[in-house]
PDB file of C-alpha atoms in Angstrom:
ATOM      1  CA  GLU A   1      39.190 -24.105  47.936  1.00 64.00           C
ATOM      2  CA  ALA A   2      39.002 -23.426  43.945  1.00 80.00           C
ATOM      3  CA  GLY A   3      35.163 -23.903  42.759  1.00 93.00           C
ATOM      4  CA  VAL A   4      34.854 -25.556  39.447  1.00 97.00           C
ATOM      5  CA  THR A   5      37.335 -23.897  36.838  1.00 97.00           C
ATOM      6  CA  GLN A   6      36.011 -24.182  32.954  1.00 98.00           C
ATOM      7  CA  SER A   7      37.696 -23.057  30.347  1.00 98.00           C
ATOM      8  CA  PRO A   8      37.972 -21.239  27.645  1.00 98.00           C
ATOM      9  CA  THR A   9      35.938 -18.433  29.625  1.00 97.00           C
ATOM     10  CA  HIS A  10      34.552 -18.202  25.884  1.00 97.00           C
ATOM     11  CA  LEU A  11      35.788 -19.393  22.213  1.00 98.00           C
ATOM     12  CA  ILE A  12      34.197 -18.525  18.834  1.00 98.00           C
ATOM     13  CA  LYS A  13      33.958 -21.320  16.141  1.00 98.00           C
ATOM     14  CA  THR A  14      32.970 -21.602  12.458  1.00 98.00           C
ATOM     15  CA  ARG A  15      30.018 -23.964  11.957  1.00 98.00           C
ATOM     16  CA  GLY A  16      31.006 -27.500  10.938  1.00 98.00           C
ATOM     17  CA  GLN A  17      34.082 -26.950  12.934  1.00 98.00           C
ATOM     18  CA  GLN A  18      34.835 -28.860  16.108  1.00 98.00           C
ATOM     19  CA  ALA A  19      35.371 -27.219  19.542  1.00 98.00           C
ATOM     20  CA  THR A  20      36.468 -29.288  22.580  1.00 98.00           C
ATOM     21  CA  LEU A  21      35.235 -27.346  26.498  1.00 98.00           C
ATOM     22  CA  ARG A  22      37.297 -28.404  29.865  1.00 98.00           C
ATOM     23  CA  CYS A  23      36.667 -28.276  32.706  1.00 98.00           C
ATOM     24  CA  SER A  24      38.438 -29.009  36.047  1.00 98.00           C
ATOM     25  CA  PRO A  25      35.724 -30.544  39.145  1.00 97.00           C
ATOM     26  CA  ILE A  26      35.913 -29.480  42.765  1.00 96.00           C
ATOM     27  CA  SER A  27      38.529 -31.506  44.362  1.00 95.00           C
ATOM     28  CA  GLY A  28      37.506 -34.670  46.204  1.00 92.00           C
ATOM     29  CA  HIS A  29      34.569 -34.521  43.873  1.00 94.00           C
ATOM     30  CA  THR A  30      34.000 -37.576  41.681  1.00 93.00           C
ATOM     31  CA  SER A  31      30.604 -36.409  39.788  1.00 93.00           C
ATOM     32  CA  VAL A  32      31.045 -33.858  36.740  1.00 95.00           C
ATOM     33  CA  TYR A  33      27.860 -32.619  34.711  1.00 95.00           C
ATOM     34  CA  TRP A  34      27.575 -30.466  31.672  1.00 97.00           C
ATOM     35  CA  TYR A  35      24.005 -28.383  30.593  1.00 96.00           C
ATOM     36  CA  GLN A  36      23.745 -26.321  28.158  1.00 97.00           C
ATOM     37  CA  GLN A  37      21.758 -23.242  28.360  1.00 94.00           C
ATOM     38  CA  ALA A  38      20.646 -21.217  25.476  1.00 90.00           C
ATOM     39  CA  LEU A  39      19.673 -17.517  25.216  1.00 82.00           C
ATOM     40  CA  GLY A  40      16.967 -17.308  27.127  1.00 72.00           C
ATOM     41  CA  LEU A  41      16.459 -20.884  28.597  1.00 75.00           C
ATOM     42  CA  GLY A  42      16.588 -23.288  31.000  1.00 83.00           C
ATOM     43  CA  LEU A  43      19.889 -25.710  31.491  1.00 92.00           C
ATOM     44  CA  GLN A  44      19.114 -28.335  29.388  1.00 93.00           C
ATOM     45  CA  PHE A  45      21.508 -31.495  30.964  1.00 93.00           C
ATOM     46  CA  LEU A  46      23.890 -33.539  28.193  1.00 96.00           C
ATOM     47  CA  LEU A  47      25.861 -35.550  30.536  1.00 95.00           C
ATOM     48  CA  TRP A  48      26.750 -37.201  33.770  1.00 93.00           C
ATOM     49  CA  TYR A  49      30.027 -38.517  33.944  1.00 94.00           C
ATOM     50  CA  ASP A  50      30.639 -40.469  37.701  1.00 92.00           C
ATOM     51  CA  GLU A  51      34.849 -42.217  37.664  1.00 92.00           C
ATOM     52  CA  GLY A  52      35.180 -42.132  34.368  1.00 94.00           C
ATOM     53  CA  GLU A  53      32.691 -43.656  33.548  1.00 94.00           C
ATOM     54  CA  GLU A  54      29.043 -42.222  31.467  1.00 94.00           C
ATOM     55  CA  ARG A  55      26.022 -42.629  33.866  1.00 92.00           C
ATOM     56  CA  ASN A  56      23.854 -40.499  31.930  1.00 91.00           C
ATOM     57  CA  ARG A  57      22.641 -38.651  28.762  1.00 94.00           C
ATOM     58  CA  GLY A  58      20.518 -35.543  28.048  1.00 93.00           C
ATOM     59  CA  ASN A  59      18.212 -35.419  24.825  1.00 93.00           C
ATOM     60  CA  PHE A  60      21.603 -34.524  22.470  1.00 96.00           C
ATOM     61  CA  PRO A  61      22.352 -35.494  19.177  1.00 97.00           C
ATOM     62  CA  PRO A  62      25.590 -37.997  18.967  1.00 97.00           C
ATOM     63  CA  ARG A  63      27.932 -35.335  18.142  1.00 98.00           C
ATOM     64  CA  PHE A  64      28.160 -34.303  21.318  1.00 98.00           C
ATOM     65  CA  SER A  65      30.366 -36.625  23.083  1.00 97.00           C
ATOM     66  CA  GLY A  66      33.196 -36.287  26.337  1.00 97.00           C
ATOM     67  CA  ARG A  67      34.677 -38.158  28.796  1.00 97.00           C
ATOM     68  CA  GLN A  68      36.109 -37.897  32.516  1.00 98.00           C
ATOM     69  CA  PHE A  69      40.074 -38.286  33.834  1.00 97.00           C
ATOM     70  CA  PRO A  70      41.440 -40.460  35.663  1.00 96.00           C
ATOM     71  CA  ASN A  71      41.880 -36.889  37.496  1.00 96.00           C
ATOM     72  CA  TYR A  72      38.118 -36.291  37.145  1.00 97.00           C
ATOM     73  CA  SER A  73      37.983 -33.562  34.574  1.00 98.00           C
ATOM     74  CA  SER A  74      35.720 -33.944  32.072  1.00 98.00           C
ATOM     75  CA  GLU A  75      35.937 -32.750  28.290  1.00 98.00           C
ATOM     76  CA  LEU A  76      32.540 -32.105  26.190  1.00 98.00           C
ATOM     77  CA  ASN A  77      33.092 -32.232  22.264  1.00 98.00           C
ATOM     78  CA  VAL A  78      30.850 -31.018  20.157  1.00 98.00           C
ATOM     79  CA  ASN A  79      31.874 -31.805  16.739  1.00 98.00           C
ATOM     80  CA  ALA A  80      30.371 -30.745  13.407  1.00 98.00           C
ATOM     81  CA  LEU A  81      28.908 -27.349  15.097  1.00 98.00           C
ATOM     82  CA  GLU A  82      25.090 -25.800  13.784  1.00 98.00           C
ATOM     83  CA  LEU A  83      24.854 -22.498  14.664  1.00 97.00           C
ATOM     84  CA  GLU A  84      21.889 -23.166  17.061  1.00 96.00           C
ATOM     85  CA  ASP A  85      25.017 -24.604  18.974  1.00 97.00           C
ATOM     86  CA  SER A  86      25.924 -21.310  20.247  1.00 97.00           C
ATOM     87  CA  ALA A  87      24.838 -20.964  24.375  1.00 96.00           C
ATOM     88  CA  LEU A  88      26.698 -21.018  27.723  1.00 96.00           C
ATOM     89  CA  TYR A  89      28.267 -25.018  28.439  1.00 98.00           C
ATOM     90  CA  LEU A  90      27.528 -25.006  32.262  1.00 97.00           C
ATOM     91  CA  CYS A  91      29.781 -28.005  34.219  1.00 97.00           C
ATOM     92  CA  ALA A  92      29.009 -28.863  37.830  1.00 95.00           C
ATOM     93  CA  SER A  93      30.566 -30.880  40.064  1.00 94.00           C
ATOM     94  CA  SER A  94      29.540 -33.490  43.084  1.00 91.00           C
ATOM     95  CA  LEU A  95      30.403 -35.002  45.738  1.00 87.00           C
ATOM     96  CA  GLY A  96      27.903 -38.004  44.631  1.00 74.00           C
ATOM     97  CA  THR A  97      24.642 -38.142  43.157  1.00 73.00           C
ATOM     98  CA  VAL A  98      23.254 -35.079  43.920  1.00 72.00           C
ATOM     99  CA  GLY A  99      20.238 -35.629  45.914  1.00 70.00           C
ATOM    100  CA  ASP A 100      23.014 -36.874  48.238  1.00 68.00           C
ATOM    101  CA  ALA A 101      25.127 -33.727  47.382  1.00 73.00           C
ATOM    102  CA  GLU A 102      25.291 -30.574  46.399  1.00 83.00           C
ATOM    103  CA  ALA A 103      25.831 -29.281  42.581  1.00 88.00           C
ATOM    104  CA  PHE A 104      28.131 -27.110  42.508  1.00 92.00           C
ATOM    105  CA  PHE A 105      28.686 -24.802  38.888  1.00 95.00           C
ATOM    106  CA  GLY A 106      31.161 -23.195  37.105  1.00 96.00           C
ATOM    107  CA  GLN A 107      31.347 -19.727  35.558  1.00 95.00           C
ATOM    108  CA  GLY A 108      30.996 -21.793  31.780  1.00 96.00           C
ATOM    109  CA  THR A 109      31.944 -21.148  28.691  1.00 97.00           C
ATOM    110  CA  ARG A 110      30.444 -19.132  26.288  1.00 96.00           C
ATOM    111  CA  LEU A 111      30.505 -21.256  22.447  1.00 98.00           C
ATOM    112  CA  THR A 112      29.468 -18.588  19.266  1.00 97.00           C
ATOM    113  CA  VAL A 113      29.181 -20.360  16.319  1.00 98.00           C
ATOM    114  CA  VAL A 114      29.221 -18.359  13.328  1.00 97.00           C
TER     115      VAL A 114
ATOM    116  CA  GLY B   1       4.821  -7.470  38.581  1.00 38.00           C
ATOM    117  CA  GLU B   2       4.950 -10.459  36.481  1.00 39.00           C
ATOM    118  CA  SER B   3       4.476 -11.104  32.894  1.00 34.00           C
ATOM    119  CA  VAL B   4       5.618 -14.340  30.090  1.00 36.00           C
ATOM    120  CA  GLY B   5       6.147 -14.173  27.160  1.00 37.00           C
ATOM    121  CA  LEU B   6       9.178 -15.180  24.733  1.00 44.00           C
ATOM    122  CA  HIS B   7      11.616 -13.717  27.366  1.00 65.00           C
ATOM    123  CA  LEU B   8      11.964 -15.445  30.808  1.00 80.00           C
ATOM    124  CA  PRO B   9       9.671 -14.304  33.078  1.00 90.00           C
ATOM    125  CA  THR B  10      10.136 -11.394  34.851  1.00 93.00           C
ATOM    126  CA  LEU B  11       9.449 -10.258  38.754  1.00 95.00           C
ATOM    127  CA  SER B  12      10.280  -6.518  39.740  1.00 96.00           C
ATOM    128  CA  VAL B  13      10.209  -5.397  43.141  1.00 96.00           C
ATOM    129  CA  GLN B  14      11.187  -2.476  45.173  1.00 97.00           C
ATOM    130  CA  GLU B  15      14.584  -2.621  48.524  1.00 97.00           C
ATOM    131  CA  GLY B  16      12.641  -4.253  51.274  1.00 97.00           C
ATOM    132  CA  ASP B  17       9.519  -5.430  49.648  1.00 96.00           C
ATOM    133  CA  ASN B  18       9.159  -9.158  49.749  1.00 97.00           C
ATOM    134  CA  SER B  19       9.668 -11.154  46.800  1.00 97.00           C
ATOM    135  CA  ILE B  20       7.531 -14.698  45.920  1.00 97.00           C
ATOM    136  CA  ILE B  21       9.045 -16.548  42.799  1.00 97.00           C
ATOM    137  CA  ASN B  22       6.661 -20.080  41.469  1.00 95.00           C
ATOM    138  CA  CYS B  23       8.037 -22.567  39.630  1.00 94.00           C
ATOM    139  CA  ALA B  24       5.222 -25.311  37.944  1.00 93.00           C
ATOM    140  CA  TYR B  25       7.761 -28.630  37.750  1.00 90.00           C
ATOM    141  CA  SER B  26       7.093 -31.954  36.131  1.00 84.00           C
ATOM    142  CA  ASN B  27       6.855 -35.339  36.828  1.00 86.00           C
ATOM    143  CA  SER B  28       5.124 -36.398  40.186  1.00 87.00           C
ATOM    144  CA  ALA B  29       7.510 -38.853  40.621  1.00 86.00           C
ATOM    145  CA  SER B  30      10.403 -35.590  41.469  1.00 88.00           C
ATOM    146  CA  ASP B  31      10.920 -35.970  44.836  1.00 87.00           C
ATOM    147  CA  TYR B  32      14.451 -33.589  45.370  1.00 90.00           C
ATOM    148  CA  PHE B  33      13.751 -29.702  44.262  1.00 93.00           C
ATOM    149  CA  ILE B  34      16.937 -27.006  44.213  1.00 93.00           C
ATOM    150  CA  TRP B  35      16.486 -23.523  44.028  1.00 95.00           C
ATOM    151  CA  TYR B  36      19.403 -21.823  41.696  1.00 95.00           C
ATOM    152  CA  LYS B  37      20.056 -17.886  41.382  1.00 96.00           C
ATOM    153  CA  GLN B  38      22.721 -16.949  38.596  1.00 94.00           C
ATOM    154  CA  GLU B  39      23.572 -13.574  38.507  1.00 94.00           C
ATOM    155  CA  SER B  40      24.884 -12.219  34.891  1.00 90.00           C
ATOM    156  CA  GLY B  41      28.025 -13.724  33.369  1.00 86.00           C
ATOM    157  CA  LYS B  42      28.520 -16.456  36.037  1.00 89.00           C
ATOM    158  CA  GLY B  43      27.060 -20.173  37.397  1.00 92.00           C
ATOM    159  CA  PRO B  44      24.133 -21.091  38.857  1.00 94.00           C
ATOM    160  CA  GLN B  45      23.952 -20.659  42.587  1.00 94.00           C
ATOM    161  CA  PHE B  46      22.471 -23.587  44.946  1.00 93.00           C
ATOM    162  CA  ILE B  47      20.400 -21.171  47.293  1.00 95.00           C
ATOM    163  CA  ILE B  48      18.155 -23.770  48.866  1.00 95.00           C
ATOM    164  CA  ASP B  49      15.949 -26.802  48.603  1.00 93.00           C
ATOM    165  CA  ILE B  50      13.803 -29.436  50.301  1.00 94.00           C
ATOM    166  CA  ARG B  51      12.503 -33.462  50.030  1.00 91.00           C
ATOM    167  CA  SER B  52       9.134 -34.513  49.073  1.00 91.00           C
ATOM    168  CA  ASN B  53       8.577 -35.902  52.803  1.00 92.00           C
ATOM    169  CA  MET B  54       8.548 -32.127  53.858  1.00 95.00           C
ATOM    170  CA  ASP B  55       5.834 -29.046  52.699  1.00 96.00           C
ATOM    171  CA  LYS B  56       8.175 -26.176  54.035  1.00 97.00           C
ATOM    172  CA  ARG B  57      11.993 -25.091  54.567  1.00 97.00           C
ATOM    173  CA  GLN B  58      13.439 -21.756  56.040  1.00 97.00           C
ATOM    174  CA  GLY B  59      16.894 -20.748  55.494  1.00 95.00           C
ATOM    175  CA  GLN B  60      18.541 -17.265  56.239  1.00 93.00           C
ATOM    176  CA  ARG B  61      15.508 -14.535  54.314  1.00 96.00           C
ATOM    177  CA  VAL B  62      14.564 -16.983  51.859  1.00 98.00           C
ATOM    178  CA  THR B  63      11.377 -19.687  52.335  1.00 98.00           C
ATOM    179  CA  VAL B  64      10.747 -22.863  50.327  1.00 97.00           C
ATOM    180  CA  LEU B  65       7.117 -24.474  49.871  1.00 97.00           C
ATOM    181  CA  LEU B  66       6.331 -27.230  48.261  1.00 97.00           C
ATOM    182  CA  ASN B  67       2.560 -28.379  46.564  1.00 96.00           C
ATOM    183  CA  LYS B  68       2.593 -31.649  46.161  1.00 93.00           C
ATOM    184  CA  THR B  69      -1.167 -31.581  45.128  1.00 94.00           C
ATOM    185  CA  VAL B  70      -0.385 -29.413  42.390  1.00 94.00           C
ATOM    186  CA  LYS B  71       3.336 -29.574  41.682  1.00 94.00           C
ATOM    187  CA  HIS B  72       4.281 -26.294  42.480  1.00 95.00           C
ATOM    188  CA  LEU B  73       7.635 -24.851  44.680  1.00 95.00           C
ATOM    189  CA  SER B  74       7.316 -20.965  45.621  1.00 97.00           C
ATOM    190  CA  LEU B  75      10.911 -19.691  46.492  1.00 97.00           C
ATOM    191  CA  GLN B  76       9.721 -16.745  49.215  1.00 98.00           C
ATOM    192  CA  ILE B  77      12.956 -13.884  49.807  1.00 98.00           C
ATOM    193  CA  ALA B  78      11.664 -11.856  52.567  1.00 97.00           C
ATOM    194  CA  ALA B  79      13.286  -8.311  52.761  1.00 97.00           C
ATOM    195  CA  THR B  80      14.032  -8.386  49.313  1.00 97.00           C
ATOM    196  CA  GLN B  81      17.589  -6.715  48.751  1.00 96.00           C
ATOM    197  CA  PRO B  82      19.432  -4.903  44.993  1.00 95.00           C
ATOM    198  CA  GLY B  83      22.056  -7.695  45.003  1.00 96.00           C
ATOM    199  CA  ASP B  84      19.162 -10.525  45.201  1.00 97.00           C
ATOM    200  CA  SER B  85      18.737  -9.548  41.378  1.00 97.00           C
ATOM    201  CA  ALA B  86      19.930 -12.647  39.261  1.00 96.00           C
ATOM    202  CA  VAL B  87      17.911 -15.779  37.236  1.00 95.00           C
ATOM    203  CA  TYR B  88      16.051 -17.810  39.580  1.00 96.00           C
ATOM    204  CA  PHE B  89      16.065 -21.031  38.572  1.00 94.00           C
ATOM    205  CA  CYS B  90      13.578 -24.368  39.983  1.00 94.00           C
ATOM    206  CA  ALA B  91      15.013 -27.779  39.697  1.00 93.00           C
ATOM    207  CA  GLU B  92      13.766 -31.291  40.165  1.00 91.00           C
ATOM    208  CA  ILE B  93      15.150 -34.635  40.627  1.00 87.00           C
ATOM    209  CA  LEU B  94      13.550 -36.556  38.623  1.00 73.00           C
ATOM    210  CA  ASN B  95      14.811 -39.879  39.425  1.00 61.00           C
ATOM    211  CA  SER B  96      17.133 -39.778  42.051  1.00 58.00           C
ATOM    212  CA  GLY B  97      19.367 -43.044  40.819  1.00 64.00           C
ATOM    213  CA  TYR B  98      20.075 -41.756  37.015  1.00 64.00           C
ATOM    214  CA  SER B  99      20.904 -38.440  39.359  1.00 63.00           C
ATOM    215  CA  THR B 100      19.886 -35.940  36.390  1.00 79.00           C
ATOM    216  CA  LEU B 101      19.009 -32.294  37.585  1.00 85.00           C
ATOM    217  CA  THR B 102      15.959 -31.226  35.200  1.00 87.00           C
ATOM    218  CA  PHE B 103      15.835 -26.695  35.468  1.00 90.00           C
ATOM    219  CA  GLY B 104      12.848 -25.029  34.985  1.00 88.00           C
ATOM    220  CA  LYS B 105      12.980 -22.403  32.917  1.00 86.00           C
ATOM    221  CA  GLY B 106      13.940 -19.468  35.375  1.00 92.00           C
ATOM    222  CA  THR B 107      12.297 -15.998  36.307  1.00 95.00           C
ATOM    223  CA  MET B 108      14.447 -12.334  36.128  1.00 94.00           C
ATOM    224  CA  LEU B 109      14.478 -11.286  39.932  1.00 97.00           C
ATOM    225  CA  LEU B 110      14.715  -7.340  39.262  1.00 96.00           C
ATOM    226  CA  VAL B 111      15.334  -5.181  42.143  1.00 96.00           C
ATOM    227  CA  SER B 112      14.620  -1.735  42.750  1.00 95.00           C
ATOM    228  CA  PRO B 113      16.432   0.606  45.046  1.00 90.00           C
TER     229      PRO B 113
END
């Protein structure tokens, strides 16, 4: 069975541009989580989607947004990119809410803003 | 030994030693904790979890200890192997209803053959 897949693996953008990152959860998983992992730091929670709805949002500006599609895949959009947005963006999926079900992570998208 | 600075805390051990990785969590109301392992170029991988009604849980070669009094978690790895070299994160759930995992900054474990 395929795990959580993210695309692209690497993405290079210039400051001010927009980036779109994609995540396909494990089949049957309805919850998708997005985390930002800046170099040398822990994972910072960005967004949680479940059944197509945004359930929770971390402490990030509105230019970080996303959505979940009917097939439960998800997209993270970052507008007006800034240099400090350079990070590994990780997506995780779970069968239910974390605490009731294990969250499985993808390998991430490395976003570099120049 | 263990060092803390601008970079990740690092624990260096010899193959075969037992390793202990520590984590201070932030919220006394957290009721579920998970340890993750992240190898270079990969996403975090679940190792072991523990709920707040327990103080110890054992897995294969790993043990998690929870001390709620001082808000402290530890991960013990027995007979550490070079393949255990990775960054280890503890994570807590601050509010089960909103299902948000809050991660610590991580500890790098380096295992020398």
